[in-house]
Amino acid sequence: MIAFAREFKRMAARYTADLQHRALIQRALRSYEVKRDEFKARYQSWGEARQAASEIKWEAINHLDRYLEEFITKLEARGTKVFVASTDAQARDYIVKVAQENKVKRIIKSKSMTAEEIELNHALEHAGCTVFESDLGEYIVQLRHEKPYHLVFPAMHLTREDISRLFEKELGSQPTNSPEELTMIARSVMRKNYIEADLGISGANFGIAETGMISITENEGNARLGTSLPKIHVAIMGIEKLLPRLEDLALFLPMLATAGAGQQITCYNTLYGGPRQPGEIDGPEQFHLVLLDNHRTEFLADAEQRDSLHCIRCGACLNVCPIFKNVGGHSYGTTYQGPIGSVITPHLRGLQNWKHLSFASSLCGACTEACPVGIDLHHHLLQNRRNATQGKATWWEKPIYAGFVFFMRRPWLYQLSGKLGKIFFPLHKLVNGTLLDPLRLWTKTRDFPDMAPQSFQEYWKEKKAKGPHAPR
Amino acid sequence: MPLADHRQEVFARIREALKVPAPHRHVGHTGEHPTAPNHDDGLPGSETFRAWLPLVGESLEEQITLFAQNSAALKTELHRVGSPAEAAEHLNQLAREVGWHRVATHPHPLALPLAEKVPLPRLVVGPGYAVTDMESCDAAITGCDFLVAQTGSLLISSASAGGRALSVLPPHHIVIASASQMVPDLGTALHQARLRYAREWPSFLSFITGPSRTGDIERILVLGAHGPKRLTVFLVP
């Protein structure tokens, strides 16, 4: 088995056995669900809003060349330095170069999954910069030297006690079990970083082609501070984040908040159209926007799965996924967790190494149902399975299928097996779940259902003999 | 002047990829627009979105009521006052209660006169203001562009709110606006901003919806994460 798949299984087994952890995640997600449903109910038609969002993203992605060109032209006209990176390394190198040329020491960074994707912090630290993650959740996982657990809620796997102990150890603060006090500790630590930082890094939730602006969605105000005070702002976004028109935000801002965080709209939704303009009193002198491809054009070339580029990274599919809820975010070993991560990681990092994620699914379709832009997620998981196995039947699969066909074509054999089952089933109870159990792979974590006292065929025969209206 | 980046190869790959059309298929797609499109490109526009998004009443009074309801839920402190003088009274009471030492504001037809009625040292931001000066202020008094009834949001810009930092750095943000700045929804706010600014967009526009908040610890709501802990809106006629 591939090392990544082995590691996934190991981590998943560990997390599913940790009932306390599962309870923590499920409690957090239940409170999200209540708020999400409350705000969804305020829509006059969530379904039609979703349809429109899907169509607008379809338009943007299927005319990406046109919108991207318009976007870049508009940004450059107002003094933004746009850098189009083909690979993750090119994006990292460019940002490191900007930092070095400007003798940057301290960097204040707000949340960006794209920066996680290219492991930007590591490169900047290697170049001698100190990077402060300013989003509370990201700051917590940075102090723990961990990866984000969830693409929207990075520290949802930690209890307030965990965070209090972490702050005590790393910051020398007093222990507390109040989320408010913990938040205030982080606030006071971060304040001076905003003022002293030479450079601010942000992601971008949307790019508006028509006006040449990026839109950043947040709740804490950390992105606003980090893009206001330092003299340089570097934003990084995937090339797929475009929307054609400014007014599209009237739909996408509330839908992102409702689907992603169970809010009507998040606290700050900010548009940035360039560095400080003539007549403005603050804002960065330099604004760099790095547009990242990093395999996104390969997605685009796969017409069948092109709609996975519609993703607005709201995390709704994670929040409803029975797999995510049980194996947790860290088991995936990917930048993007949950159903969307399982769909896109094979494109970003190679299908054969990451196909196992597409098999770790019940195909229940809850993700597709939850997606505010209507990405056909669970069918993409099936397509990944198909693509991963095409023409690659293993040597033992053929005889198994041949045996299955032989068996299913002979009703007498099928009936005989039912009768034998009834004889052997009571014996199974003796070895249930032990090493001697031939069904151990199943029974070590699950109950094996009892056999029905009567087979369907027997029932049917009896029913027909008694006449159509006879009681059972 | 374009920088030496990789746009040519990326654009070439995009154009090559798009030669194969994607199926126009979405979950639940009917093949027709649910309502008449109102843009040249055939896509639904914000006028159409309105029919699906949360309902907003037509009259100003209904909109103010909705804005007030949203404000209460968001912990925005909204005061409907009869005049700027009444706003100043409230503000001075607030300043005494909390024990402010210094306030910040910017040259603005509503915000500056209000700030001048507070008998405290005052920072009026302009070109070259010192960030540490602003950081030492207990409150910032600013204007805004629009109030959005649908979401309880304020649309501000670097032009209407004294730059980028004033409305986010001090711990208490005070906004003064007149009822004529009320718009029903986000789409109208963006459209009105376009009419006001499209000749020369400010580099910064922001929808502010309530005081700064986080739910990063056990998904429990805490106000005042990094931005203002309190947001007060004075609505004058």
mmCIF file of C-alpha atoms in Angstrom, chain B residues 13-174:
data_model
loop_
_atom_site.group_PDB
_atom_site.id
_atom_site.type_symbol
_atom_site.label_atom_id
_atom_site.label_comp_id
_atom_site.label_asym_id
_atom_site.label_seq_id
_atom_site.Cartn_x
_atom_site.Cartn_y
_atom_site.Cartn_z
ATOM 1 C CA ARG B 13 -2.690 26.324 -20.787
ATOM 2 C CA ILE B 14 -6.029 27.945 -19.901
ATOM 3 C CA ARG B 15 -6.901 28.479 -23.566
ATOM 4 C CA GLU B 16 -5.884 24.950 -24.465
ATOM 5 C CA ALA B 17 -7.957 23.510 -21.595
ATOM 6 C CA LEU B 18 -11.059 25.503 -22.498
ATOM 7 C CA LYS B 19 -11.103 24.128 -26.046
ATOM 8 C CA VAL B 20 -13.021 21.198 -24.577
ATOM 9 C CA PRO B 21 -16.369 22.571 -23.422
ATOM 10 C CA ALA B 22 -17.577 21.645 -19.953
ATOM 11 C CA PRO B 23 -20.992 20.109 -19.663
ATOM 12 C CA HIS B 24 -23.387 22.899 -18.652
ATOM 13 C CA ARG B 25 -24.569 20.764 -15.818
ATOM 14 C CA HIS B 26 -25.131 21.717 -12.249
ATOM 15 C CA VAL B 27 -26.907 19.998 -9.485
ATOM 16 C CA GLY B 28 -30.564 20.680 -10.155
ATOM 17 C CA HIS B 29 -29.835 22.561 -13.371
ATOM 18 C CA THR B 30 -32.908 22.966 -15.537
ATOM 19 C CA GLY B 31 -31.174 24.352 -18.588
ATOM 20 C CA GLU B 32 -32.994 27.651 -18.195
ATOM 21 C CA HIS B 33 -32.481 30.660 -16.014
ATOM 22 C CA PRO B 34 -34.933 30.704 -13.168
ATOM 23 C CA THR B 35 -35.772 34.332 -13.867
ATOM 24 C CA ALA B 36 -35.084 36.667 -16.728
ATOM 25 C CA PRO B 37 -31.442 37.637 -16.927
ATOM 26 C CA ASN B 38 -30.753 41.340 -16.862
ATOM 27 C CA HIS B 39 -27.202 41.518 -18.111
ATOM 28 C CA ASP B 40 -25.723 41.299 -21.564
ATOM 29 C CA ASP B 41 -23.914 38.086 -20.717
ATOM 30 C CA GLY B 42 -27.187 36.342 -19.825
ATOM 31 C CA LEU B 43 -26.276 35.904 -16.165
ATOM 32 C CA PRO B 44 -28.634 36.798 -13.371
ATOM 33 C CA GLY B 45 -27.762 40.167 -11.848
ATOM 34 C CA SER B 46 -28.164 41.630 -8.409
ATOM 35 C CA GLU B 47 -31.686 42.833 -9.241
ATOM 36 C CA THR B 48 -32.581 39.165 -9.696
ATOM 37 C CA PHE B 49 -30.667 37.975 -6.643
ATOM 38 C CA ARG B 50 -32.951 40.152 -4.555
ATOM 39 C CA ALA B 51 -35.840 37.750 -5.147
ATOM 40 C CA TRP B 52 -33.925 34.887 -3.515
ATOM 41 C CA LEU B 53 -31.967 36.599 -0.759
ATOM 42 C CA PRO B 54 -33.474 37.489 2.635
ATOM 43 C CA LEU B 55 -36.502 39.736 2.197
ATOM 44 C CA VAL B 56 -36.227 43.495 2.749
ATOM 45 C CA GLY B 57 -39.212 45.849 3.046
ATOM 46 C CA GLU B 58 -39.665 48.680 0.547
ATOM 47 C CA SER B 59 -40.214 51.652 2.837
ATOM 48 C CA LEU B 60 -37.431 53.426 4.671
ATOM 49 C CA GLU B 61 -39.136 52.769 7.994
ATOM 50 C CA GLU B 62 -39.233 49.002 7.319
ATOM 51 C CA GLN B 63 -35.580 49.106 6.338
ATOM 52 C CA ILE B 64 -34.569 50.983 9.464
ATOM 53 C CA THR B 65 -36.511 48.465 11.564
ATOM 54 C CA LEU B 66 -34.742 45.564 9.859
ATOM 55 C CA PHE B 67 -31.380 47.277 10.282
ATOM 56 C CA ALA B 68 -32.167 47.692 13.987
ATOM 57 C CA GLN B 69 -33.131 44.023 14.347
ATOM 58 C CA ASN B 70 -29.947 42.905 12.638
ATOM 59 C CA SER B 71 -27.894 45.313 14.757
ATOM 60 C CA ALA B 72 -29.349 43.905 17.957
ATOM 61 C CA ALA B 73 -28.513 40.353 16.886
ATOM 62 C CA LEU B 74 -24.982 41.382 15.938
ATOM 63 C CA LYS B 75 -24.384 43.425 19.117
ATOM 64 C CA THR B 76 -24.055 46.642 17.141
ATOM 65 C CA GLU B 77 -25.231 49.452 19.431
ATOM 66 C CA LEU B 78 -27.666 51.438 17.309
ATOM 67 C CA HIS B 79 -29.038 54.789 18.486
ATOM 68 C CA ARG B 80 -31.739 56.527 16.471
ATOM 69 C CA VAL B 81 -31.377 60.153 17.465
ATOM 70 C CA GLY B 82 -33.272 63.285 16.507
ATOM 71 C CA SER B 83 -30.233 65.427 15.753
ATOM 72 C CA PRO B 84 -26.438 65.449 15.766
ATOM 73 C CA ALA B 85 -26.663 67.330 19.081
ATOM 74 C CA GLU B 86 -28.529 64.402 20.617
ATOM 75 C CA ALA B 87 -25.862 62.045 19.242
ATOM 76 C CA ALA B 88 -23.233 64.178 20.939
ATOM 77 C CA GLU B 89 -25.050 63.848 24.267
ATOM 78 C CA HIS B 90 -25.067 60.059 23.990
ATOM 79 C CA LEU B 91 -21.452 60.077 22.958
ATOM 80 C CA ASN B 92 -20.333 62.164 25.906
ATOM 81 C CA GLN B 93 -22.212 59.895 28.262
ATOM 82 C CA LEU B 94 -20.416 56.929 26.701
ATOM 83 C CA ALA B 95 -17.062 58.687 27.023
ATOM 84 C CA ARG B 96 -17.649 59.310 30.741
ATOM 85 C CA GLU B 97 -18.913 55.774 31.415
ATOM 86 C CA VAL B 98 -15.967 54.045 29.804
ATOM 87 C CA GLY B 99 -13.455 56.706 30.828
ATOM 88 C CA TRP B 100 -12.030 57.637 27.436
ATOM 89 C CA HIS B 101 -8.887 59.750 27.323
ATOM 90 C CA ARG B 102 -8.584 60.466 23.648
ATOM 91 C CA VAL B 103 -10.598 60.065 20.470
ATOM 92 C CA ALA B 104 -9.650 59.873 16.809
ATOM 93 C CA THR B 105 -11.625 61.127 13.849
ATOM 94 C CA HIS B 106 -11.192 62.428 10.316
ATOM 95 C CA PRO B 107 -12.335 65.416 8.296
ATOM 96 C CA HIS B 108 -15.923 64.408 7.516
ATOM 97 C CA PRO B 109 -19.099 66.548 7.452
ATOM 98 C CA LEU B 110 -20.849 64.425 10.109
ATOM 99 C CA ALA B 111 -18.025 62.759 12.041
ATOM 100 C CA LEU B 112 -15.736 65.734 12.705
ATOM 101 C CA PRO B 113 -18.424 68.050 14.169
ATOM 102 C CA LEU B 114 -19.554 65.167 16.409
ATOM 103 C CA ALA B 115 -16.002 64.515 17.613
ATOM 104 C CA GLU B 116 -15.529 68.204 18.314
ATOM 105 C CA LYS B 117 -18.349 68.049 20.835
ATOM 106 C CA VAL B 118 -16.372 65.571 22.962
ATOM 107 C CA PRO B 119 -14.221 67.572 25.412
ATOM 108 C CA LEU B 120 -11.201 65.288 25.099
ATOM 109 C CA PRO B 121 -7.850 65.426 23.284
ATOM 110 C CA ARG B 122 -8.460 64.598 19.656
ATOM 111 C CA LEU B 123 -6.503 63.102 16.787
ATOM 112 C CA VAL B 124 -7.765 64.185 13.379
ATOM 113 C CA VAL B 125 -6.061 61.838 10.952
ATOM 114 C CA GLY B 126 -4.514 63.224 7.799
ATOM 115 C CA PRO B 127 -1.536 62.421 5.571
ATOM 116 C CA GLY B 128 1.404 61.172 7.649
ATOM 117 C CA TYR B 129 -0.515 60.494 10.903
ATOM 118 C CA ALA B 130 1.367 58.299 13.393
ATOM 119 C CA VAL B 131 -0.041 54.810 13.887
ATOM 120 C CA THR B 132 1.017 54.753 17.551
ATOM 121 C CA ASP B 133 -0.998 57.957 18.066
ATOM 122 C CA MET B 134 -4.065 56.298 16.659
ATOM 123 C CA GLU B 135 -3.457 53.159 18.673
ATOM 124 C CA SER B 136 -3.526 55.214 21.881
ATOM 125 C CA CYS B 137 -7.062 56.455 21.152
ATOM 126 C CA ASP B 138 -10.016 54.881 22.962
ATOM 127 C CA ALA B 139 -12.491 55.424 20.157
ATOM 128 C CA ALA B 140 -12.667 56.333 16.495
ATOM 129 C CA ILE B 141 -15.500 58.454 15.123
ATOM 130 C CA THR B 142 -16.074 58.046 11.396
ATOM 131 C CA GLY B 143 -18.608 58.421 8.651
ATOM 132 C CA CYS B 144 -19.641 55.711 6.213
ATOM 133 C CA ASP B 145 -21.042 55.383 2.705
ATOM 134 C CA PHE B 146 -24.169 53.277 3.188
ATOM 135 C CA LEU B 147 -26.129 51.313 5.759
ATOM 136 C CA VAL B 148 -27.439 47.955 4.535
ATOM 137 C CA ALA B 149 -30.810 46.946 6.005
ATOM 138 C CA GLN B 150 -30.675 43.323 4.804
ATOM 139 C CA THR B 151 -27.565 42.424 6.789
ATOM 140 C CA GLY B 152 -27.105 45.240 9.313
ATOM 141 C CA SER B 153 -23.848 46.174 7.578
ATOM 142 C CA LEU B 154 -22.082 49.492 7.001
ATOM 143 C CA LEU B 155 -20.250 50.067 3.753
ATOM 144 C CA ILE B 156 -17.189 52.201 4.327
ATOM 145 C CA SER B 157 -14.316 53.215 2.081
ATOM 146 C CA SER B 158 -10.979 54.898 2.556
ATOM 147 C CA ALA B 159 -12.766 58.045 1.345
ATOM 148 C CA SER B 160 -15.707 57.930 3.783
ATOM 149 C CA ALA B 161 -14.065 56.544 6.925
ATOM 150 C CA GLY B 162 -10.675 58.237 7.168
ATOM 151 C CA GLY B 163 -8.494 55.664 5.450
ATOM 152 C CA ARG B 164 -8.044 51.999 6.196
ATOM 153 C CA ALA B 165 -6.932 51.825 9.837
ATOM 154 C CA LEU B 166 -9.137 54.331 11.674
ATOM 155 C CA SER B 167 -12.213 52.111 11.644
ATOM 156 C CA VAL B 168 -10.383 48.988 12.840
ATOM 157 C CA LEU B 169 -7.503 49.933 15.148
ATOM 158 C CA PRO B 170 -9.111 51.750 18.123
ATOM 159 C CA PRO B 171 -11.168 49.482 20.421
ATOM 160 C CA HIS B 172 -14.462 51.317 19.945
ATOM 161 C CA HIS B 173 -15.766 52.355 16.531
ATOM 162 C CA ILE B 174 -18.421 55.076 16.417
#
